[in-house]
Amino acid sequence: MAARRSWVEQIMGLPVSVLARGERVDSARADAAVRAVFAELVEVDRVFSPYKPDSAVSLLACGQVGWDDLDPVVGEVAERCDRARELTGGLFDAEMADGRWDPSGLVKGWAVERAGERLREVSDLDWCLNAGGDVLVLCPSGRPFTVGIQDPRDPGRVVTSVARTDGAVATSGTAARGAHLYDPRTGGSVATRWLSVSVSGPSLEYADVLATAAFVAGDEWPAVLAALPGYEGLGILADGNLFATPGWPAVRSGAQ
């Protein structure tokens, strides 16, 4: 079995972990790459957190700054949010009903995917980067990592798993933070019989956006994934039943 090493930090209010696999997991180069990932995510949180009073998002909300006063990266994220709104037919929208701009539904996936480029620079190791259950996998060896899908009724249990050699898996639902997700169609919380929707595909940014939009869509969520090729989904109902799109890997209940 190949050597493994893991790192974990609390960033963005959630655990961010990196699992590396290969002969050079203890190298200074591997450690430096992971530290660069964490540093980049800390900086993204500083700029985009709606909970930090001096973040760009908070300063915009209270009118202390205008768009032209901000770092260009904020404008880039705003453009990405606009594209995500168009892609999902408005099911994803960073503009809140009260007029605030909150890009949280896109920023995490975008930031983790961007930070993951630091890991790609160490080409002789396999990596699994997990940000609070949204996962990016990079496996130059071609040997997959197994990504578990959490049971939204029991956070200590995995209901199924997905094997990936690259790409992403993102989940949206109410298990971690309750009914916090925003429905742009009503201006209120999402009302649905689904407990979670997981999306697997090539990009974590888009898997995250599509998972959010799919959860908002309710029973129509499979149609949301058709907006982009290469993305498949798994929904979990309140009674525990699972429903997968045709391209989702075979469901293996109780996988570890």
GROMACS .gro file of C-alpha atoms in nm:
model
  256
    1MET     CA    1   0.000   0.000   0.000
    2ALA     CA    2   0.130   0.345  -0.093
    3ALA     CA    3   0.234   0.575   0.190
    4ARG     CA    4  -0.024   0.833   0.300
    5ARG     CA    5  -0.018   1.161   0.486
    6SER     CA    6  -0.293   1.401   0.583
    7TRP     CA    7  -0.318   1.767   0.687
    8VAL     CA    8  -0.620   1.954   0.825
    9GLU     CA    9  -0.698   2.317   0.908
   10GLN     CA   10  -1.013   2.502   1.012
   11ILE     CA   11  -1.082   2.757   0.736
   12MET     CA   12  -1.402   2.928   0.623
   13GLY     CA   13  -1.564   2.795   0.938
   14LEU     CA   14  -1.520   2.432   0.831
   15PRO     CA   15  -1.251   2.163   0.828
   16VAL     CA   16  -1.033   2.162   0.518
   17SER     CA   17  -0.824   1.848   0.479
   18VAL     CA   18  -0.569   1.722   0.231
   19LEU     CA   19  -0.486   1.355   0.191
   20ALA     CA   20  -0.176   1.271  -0.013
   21ARG     CA   21  -0.074   0.928  -0.138
   22GLY     CA   22   0.261   0.823  -0.282
   23GLU     CA   23   0.627   0.769  -0.205
   24ARG     CA   24   0.705   1.138  -0.146
   25VAL     CA   25   0.423   1.228   0.093
   26ASP     CA   26   0.676   1.334   0.358
   27SER     CA   27   0.873   1.559   0.124
   28ALA     CA   28   0.918   1.930   0.187
   29ARG     CA   29   0.766   1.993  -0.155
   30ALA     CA   30   0.443   1.817  -0.060
   31ASP     CA   31   0.421   2.004   0.268
   32ALA     CA   32   0.486   2.338   0.097
   33ALA     CA   33   0.211   2.271  -0.157
   34VAL     CA   34  -0.042   2.198   0.115
   35ARG     CA   35   0.059   2.506   0.315
   36ALA     CA   36   0.012   2.714  -0.001
   37VAL     CA   37  -0.338   2.568  -0.044
   38PHE     CA   38  -0.434   2.658   0.313
   39ALA     CA   39  -0.285   3.008   0.281
   40GLU     CA   40  -0.480   3.075  -0.036
   41LEU     CA   41  -0.807   2.961   0.121
   42VAL     CA   42  -0.745   3.179   0.426
   43GLU     CA   43  -0.700   3.478   0.194
   44VAL     CA   44  -1.020   3.394   0.004
   45ASP     CA   45  -1.207   3.377   0.334
   46ARG     CA   46  -1.064   3.717   0.433
   47VAL     CA   47  -1.196   3.873   0.114
   48PHE     CA   48  -1.529   3.693   0.067
   49SER     CA   49  -1.661   3.592   0.409
   50PRO     CA   50  -2.000   3.752   0.484
   51TYR     CA   51  -1.924   3.705   0.854
   52LYS     CA   52  -1.606   3.914   0.868
   53PRO     CA   53  -1.687   4.286   0.909
   54ASP     CA   54  -1.385   4.396   0.704
   55SER     CA   55  -1.433   4.156   0.410
   56ALA     CA   56  -1.514   4.290   0.065
   57VAL     CA   57  -1.858   4.129   0.085
   58SER     CA   58  -1.937   4.297   0.419
   59LEU     CA   59  -1.801   4.635   0.312
   60LEU     CA   60  -2.013   4.623  -0.003
   61ALA     CA   61  -2.320   4.530   0.201
   62CYS     CA   62  -2.286   4.830   0.432
   63GLY     CA   63  -2.198   5.070   0.151
   64GLN     CA   64  -1.848   5.154   0.271
   65VAL     CA   65  -1.695   5.071  -0.067
   66GLY     CA   66  -1.806   5.047  -0.429
   67TRP     CA   67  -1.721   4.782  -0.685
   68ASP     CA   68  -1.447   4.996  -0.837
   69ASP     CA   69  -1.271   5.015  -0.498
   70LEU     CA   70  -1.222   4.640  -0.469
   71ASP     CA   71  -0.957   4.393  -0.577
   72PRO     CA   72  -1.022   4.272  -0.936
   73VAL     CA   73  -1.069   3.918  -0.803
   74VAL     CA   74  -1.399   4.030  -0.650
   75GLY     CA   75  -1.520   4.140  -0.991
   76GLU     CA   76  -1.407   3.809  -1.137
   77VAL     CA   77  -1.615   3.619  -0.881
   78ALA     CA   78  -1.914   3.846  -0.949
   79GLU     CA   79  -1.889   3.761  -1.320
   80ARG     CA   80  -1.871   3.393  -1.235
   81CYS     CA   81  -2.183   3.429  -1.019
   82ASP     CA   82  -2.363   3.597  -1.310
   83ARG     CA   83  -2.269   3.308  -1.539
   84ALA     CA   84  -2.387   3.059  -1.277
   85ARG     CA   85  -2.723   3.237  -1.253
   86GLU     CA   86  -2.765   3.219  -1.630
   87LEU     CA   87  -2.653   2.855  -1.641
   88THR     CA   88  -2.907   2.749  -1.377
   89GLY     CA   89  -3.196   2.960  -1.499
   90GLY     CA   90  -3.185   3.168  -1.182
   91LEU     CA   91  -3.186   2.877  -0.937
   92PHE     CA   92  -2.843   2.997  -0.824
   93ASP     CA   93  -2.824   3.369  -0.753
   94ALA     CA   94  -2.571   3.562  -0.544
   95GLU     CA   95  -2.813   3.855  -0.516
   96MET     CA   96  -3.021   3.808  -0.202
   97ALA     CA   97  -3.381   3.922  -0.162
   98ASP     CA   98  -3.265   4.204   0.067
   99GLY     CA   99  -3.022   4.335  -0.195
  100ARG     CA  100  -2.706   4.193  -0.039
  101TRP     CA  101  -2.447   4.024  -0.262
  102ASP     CA  102  -2.347   3.688  -0.115
  103PRO     CA  103  -2.128   3.470  -0.343
  104SER     CA  104  -2.083   3.197  -0.079
  105GLY     CA  105  -2.257   2.934  -0.294
  106LEU     CA  106  -1.985   2.968  -0.557
  107VAL     CA  107  -1.678   3.089  -0.371
  108LYS     CA  108  -1.591   2.769  -0.186
  109GLY     CA  109  -1.587   2.547  -0.495
  110TRP     CA  110  -1.408   2.810  -0.702
  111ALA     CA  111  -1.148   2.874  -0.431
  112VAL     CA  112  -1.079   2.507  -0.360
  113GLU     CA  113  -1.041   2.428  -0.729
  114ARG     CA  114  -0.808   2.725  -0.777
  115ALA     CA  115  -0.601   2.634  -0.469
  116GLY     CA  116  -0.583   2.276  -0.595
  117GLU     CA  117  -0.356   2.396  -0.875
  118ARG     CA  118  -0.083   2.413  -0.609
  119LEU     CA  119  -0.120   2.038  -0.564
  120ARG     CA  120  -0.107   1.970  -0.938
  121GLU     CA  121   0.244   2.113  -0.937
  122VAL     CA  122   0.356   1.807  -0.735
  123SER     CA  123   0.287   1.559  -1.013
  124ASP     CA  124   0.419   1.244  -0.846
  125LEU     CA  125   0.156   1.235  -0.568
  126ASP     CA  126  -0.217   1.160  -0.557
  127TRP     CA  127  -0.428   1.417  -0.371
  128CYS     CA  128  -0.774   1.438  -0.218
  129LEU     CA  129  -0.871   1.791  -0.106
  130ASN     CA  130  -1.186   1.801   0.109
  131ALA     CA  131  -1.348   2.130   0.213
  132GLY     CA  132  -1.637   2.049   0.442
  133GLY     CA  133  -1.759   1.763   0.225
  134ASP     CA  134  -1.690   1.921  -0.115
  135VAL     CA  135  -1.407   1.716  -0.263
  136LEU     CA  136  -1.146   1.765  -0.534
  137VAL     CA  137  -0.944   1.463  -0.646
  138LEU     CA  138  -0.616   1.462  -0.842
  139CYS     CA  139  -0.461   1.121  -0.910
  140PRO     CA  140  -0.165   1.116  -1.153
  141SER     CA  141  -0.122   0.746  -1.072
  142GLY     CA  142  -0.466   0.663  -1.212
  143ARG     CA  143  -0.562   0.487  -0.887
  144PRO     CA  144  -0.889   0.630  -0.756
  145PHE     CA  145  -0.979   0.772  -0.420
  146THR     CA  146  -1.316   0.666  -0.277
  147VAL     CA  147  -1.534   0.962  -0.183
  148GLY     CA  148  -1.809   0.888   0.068
  149ILE     CA  149  -2.156   1.046   0.048
  150GLN     CA  150  -2.275   1.137   0.397
  151ASP     CA  151  -2.612   1.025   0.527
  152PRO     CA  152  -2.796   1.356   0.590
  153ARG     CA  153  -2.996   1.188   0.868
  154ASP     CA  154  -2.683   1.057   1.043
  155PRO     CA  155  -2.361   1.256   0.984
  156GLY     CA  156  -2.155   0.967   1.119
  157ARG     CA  157  -2.273   0.733   0.845
  158VAL     CA  158  -2.188   0.704   0.475
  159VAL     CA  159  -2.473   0.588   0.253
  160THR     CA  160  -2.272   0.529  -0.064
  161SER     CA  161  -1.943   0.617  -0.227
  162VAL     CA  162  -1.794   0.733  -0.556
  163ALA     CA  163  -1.453   0.630  -0.691
  164ARG     CA  164  -1.274   0.911  -0.877
  165THR     CA  165  -0.927   0.951  -1.024
  166ASP     CA  166  -0.986   1.322  -1.088
  167GLY     CA  167  -1.261   1.580  -1.075
  168ALA     CA  168  -1.499   1.669  -0.799
  169VAL     CA  169  -1.792   1.574  -0.578
  170ALA     CA  170  -2.006   1.842  -0.411
  171THR     CA  171  -2.312   1.810  -0.187
  172SER     CA  172  -2.586   2.058  -0.103
  173GLY     CA  173  -2.850   2.006   0.164
  174THR     CA  174  -2.968   2.086   0.513
  175ALA     CA  175  -2.773   1.831   0.719
  176ALA     CA  176  -2.485   2.054   0.827
  177ARG     CA  177  -2.651   2.394   0.874
  178GLY     CA  178  -3.025   2.334   0.868
  179ALA     CA  179  -3.261   2.521   0.633
  180HIS     CA  180  -3.008   2.786   0.535
  181LEU     CA  181  -3.026   2.762   0.155
  182TYR     CA  182  -3.191   3.048  -0.030
  183ASP     CA  183  -3.452   3.003  -0.303
  184PRO     CA  184  -3.426   3.300  -0.543
  185ARG     CA  185  -3.775   3.222  -0.675
  186THR     CA  186  -3.944   3.289  -0.340
  187GLY     CA  187  -3.687   3.498  -0.155
  188GLY     CA  188  -3.707   3.253   0.136
  189SER     CA  189  -3.560   2.923   0.248
  190VAL     CA  190  -3.571   2.620   0.019
  191ALA     CA  191  -3.874   2.397   0.072
  192THR     CA  192  -3.816   2.042  -0.057
  193ARG     CA  193  -3.864   1.679   0.035
  194TRP     CA  194  -3.500   1.608  -0.056
  195LEU     CA  195  -3.241   1.609   0.223
  196SER     CA  196  -2.940   1.643  -0.004
  197VAL     CA  197  -2.822   1.639  -0.362
  198SER     CA  198  -2.465   1.539  -0.452
  199VAL     CA  199  -2.308   1.619  -0.788
  200SER     CA  200  -2.003   1.456  -0.943
  201GLY     CA  201  -1.818   1.607  -1.239
  202PRO     CA  202  -1.496   1.755  -1.374
  203SER     CA  203  -1.505   2.095  -1.196
  204LEU     CA  204  -1.565   2.157  -0.825
  205GLU     CA  205  -1.679   2.514  -0.895
  206TYR     CA  206  -1.957   2.391  -1.122
  207ALA     CA  207  -2.035   2.078  -0.921
  208ASP     CA  208  -2.092   2.305  -0.620
  209VAL     CA  209  -2.310   2.550  -0.815
  210LEU     CA  210  -2.512   2.270  -0.974
  211ALA     CA  211  -2.559   2.095  -0.638
  212THR     CA  212  -2.696   2.417  -0.488
  213ALA     CA  213  -2.924   2.484  -0.785
  214ALA     CA  214  -3.040   2.122  -0.795
  215PHE     CA  215  -3.133   2.127  -0.428
  216VAL     CA  216  -3.330   2.449  -0.481
  217ALA     CA  217  -3.510   2.291  -0.779
  218GLY     CA  218  -3.669   2.018  -0.566
  219ASP     CA  219  -3.816   1.730  -0.764
  220GLU     CA  220  -3.689   1.882  -1.090
  221TRP     CA  221  -3.326   1.862  -0.978
  222PRO     CA  222  -3.209   1.599  -1.235
  223ALA     CA  223  -3.295   1.841  -1.517
  224VAL     CA  224  -3.065   2.104  -1.366
  225LEU     CA  225  -2.760   1.884  -1.424
  226ALA     CA  226  -2.833   1.869  -1.795
  227ALA     CA  227  -2.710   2.229  -1.820
  228LEU     CA  228  -2.351   2.103  -1.845
  229PRO     CA  229  -2.213   1.779  -1.989
  230GLY     CA  230  -2.023   1.543  -1.762
  231TYR     CA  231  -2.216   1.604  -1.439
  232GLU     CA  232  -2.423   1.339  -1.260
  233GLY     CA  233  -2.621   1.353  -0.938
  234LEU     CA  234  -2.749   1.156  -0.641
  235GLY     CA  235  -3.047   1.273  -0.435
  236ILE     CA  236  -3.141   1.149  -0.089
  237LEU     CA  237  -3.504   1.170   0.023
  238ALA     CA  238  -3.626   1.224   0.378
  239ASP     CA  239  -3.722   0.854   0.400
  240GLY     CA  240  -3.365   0.753   0.311
  241ASN     CA  241  -3.434   0.642  -0.045
  242LEU     CA  242  -3.171   0.731  -0.304
  243PHE     CA  243  -3.225   0.844  -0.661
  244ALA     CA  244  -2.936   0.869  -0.906
  245THR     CA  245  -2.910   1.008  -1.258
  246PRO     CA  246  -2.824   0.748  -1.526
  247GLY     CA  247  -2.450   0.824  -1.534
  248TRP     CA  248  -2.396   0.816  -1.158
  249PRO     CA  249  -2.179   0.520  -1.054
  250ALA     CA  250  -2.368   0.220  -0.918
  251VAL     CA  251  -2.497   0.289  -0.567
  252ARG     CA  252  -2.327   0.079  -0.298
  253SER     CA  253  -2.523   0.119   0.026
  254GLY     CA  254  -2.317   0.127   0.346
  255ALA     CA  255  -1.987   0.183   0.167
  256GLN     CA  256  -1.693   0.299   0.378
   0.00000   0.00000   0.00000
